Short mmCIF file of C-alpha atoms in Angstrom, two decimals:
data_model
loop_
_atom_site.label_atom_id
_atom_site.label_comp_id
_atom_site.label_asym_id
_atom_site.label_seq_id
_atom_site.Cartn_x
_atom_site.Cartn_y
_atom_site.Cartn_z
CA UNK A 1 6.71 0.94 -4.33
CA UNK A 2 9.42 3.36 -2.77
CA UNK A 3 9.16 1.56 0.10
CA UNK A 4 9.86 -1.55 -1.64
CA UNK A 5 13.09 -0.27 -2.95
CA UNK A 6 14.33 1.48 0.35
CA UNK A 7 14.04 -2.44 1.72
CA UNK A 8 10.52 -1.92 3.71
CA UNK A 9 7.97 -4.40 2.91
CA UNK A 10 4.94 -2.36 4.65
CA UNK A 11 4.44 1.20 5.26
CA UNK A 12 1.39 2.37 7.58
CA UNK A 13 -1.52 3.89 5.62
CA UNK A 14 -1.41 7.22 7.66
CA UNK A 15 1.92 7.95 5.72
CA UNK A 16 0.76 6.73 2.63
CA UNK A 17 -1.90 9.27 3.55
CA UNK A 18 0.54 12.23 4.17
CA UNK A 19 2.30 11.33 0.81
CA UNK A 20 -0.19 11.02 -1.37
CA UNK A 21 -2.34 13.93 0.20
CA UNK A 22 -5.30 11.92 0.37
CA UNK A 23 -7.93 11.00 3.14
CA UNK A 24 -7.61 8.00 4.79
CA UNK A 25 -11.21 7.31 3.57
CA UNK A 26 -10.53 7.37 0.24
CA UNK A 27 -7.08 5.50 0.92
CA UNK A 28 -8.93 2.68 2.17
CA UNK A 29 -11.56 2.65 -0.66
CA UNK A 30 -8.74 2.10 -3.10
CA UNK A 31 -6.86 0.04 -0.58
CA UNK A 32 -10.16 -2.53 -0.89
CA UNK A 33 -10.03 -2.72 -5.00
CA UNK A 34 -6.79 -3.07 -4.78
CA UNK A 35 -7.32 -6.22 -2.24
CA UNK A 36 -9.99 -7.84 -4.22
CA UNK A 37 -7.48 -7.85 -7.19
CA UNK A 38 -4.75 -9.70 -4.71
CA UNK A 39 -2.77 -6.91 -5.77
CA UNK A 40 -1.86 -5.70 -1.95
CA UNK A 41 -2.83 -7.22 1.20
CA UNK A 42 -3.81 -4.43 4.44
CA UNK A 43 -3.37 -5.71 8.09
CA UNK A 44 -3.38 -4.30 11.71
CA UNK A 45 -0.12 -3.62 13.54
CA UNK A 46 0.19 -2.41 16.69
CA UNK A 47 -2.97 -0.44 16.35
CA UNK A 48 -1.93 0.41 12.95
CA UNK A 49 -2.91 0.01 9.49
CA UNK A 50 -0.32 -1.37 7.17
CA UNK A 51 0.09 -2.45 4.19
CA UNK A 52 2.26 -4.51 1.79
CA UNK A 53 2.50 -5.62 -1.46
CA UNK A 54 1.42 -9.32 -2.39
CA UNK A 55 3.97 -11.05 -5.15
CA UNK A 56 1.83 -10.21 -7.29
CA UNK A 57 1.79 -6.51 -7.26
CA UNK A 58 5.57 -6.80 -6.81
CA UNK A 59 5.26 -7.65 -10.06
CA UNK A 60 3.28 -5.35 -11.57
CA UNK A 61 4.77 -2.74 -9.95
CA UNK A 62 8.18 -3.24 -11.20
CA UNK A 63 6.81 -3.30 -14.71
CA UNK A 64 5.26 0.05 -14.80
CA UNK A 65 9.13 1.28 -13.05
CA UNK A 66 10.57 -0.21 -16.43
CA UNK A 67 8.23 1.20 -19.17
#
């Protein structure tokens, strides 16, 4: 959700990779619960993997930043 707040909507899931020190395999394991739940929504970009928050993990997100 930093990205959110620096005003980017998507960030790639390479540097979601490099951030949270994880393989992309794993990355995209979580990225697909996280999908079924229409919590974030992946798509290719310019031979890239992005991804992007739907409204309703907006949501959620900014909840757990509050408590």
């Amino acid at each position: 959700n930093a990205e959110h707040a620096q005003g980017r909507a998507q960030v790639s899931l390479a540097a979601l990779c490099k951030r949270l020190e994880l393989r992309m395999s794993t990355l995209q394991r979580l990225m697909t619960a996280l999908s079924e739940q229409a919590l974030v929504h992946v798509e290719m970009q310019k031979e890239r993997l992005v991804a992007n928050l739907t409204a309703e993990g907006a949501e959620i997100a900014q909840a757990l930043q509050v408590a």
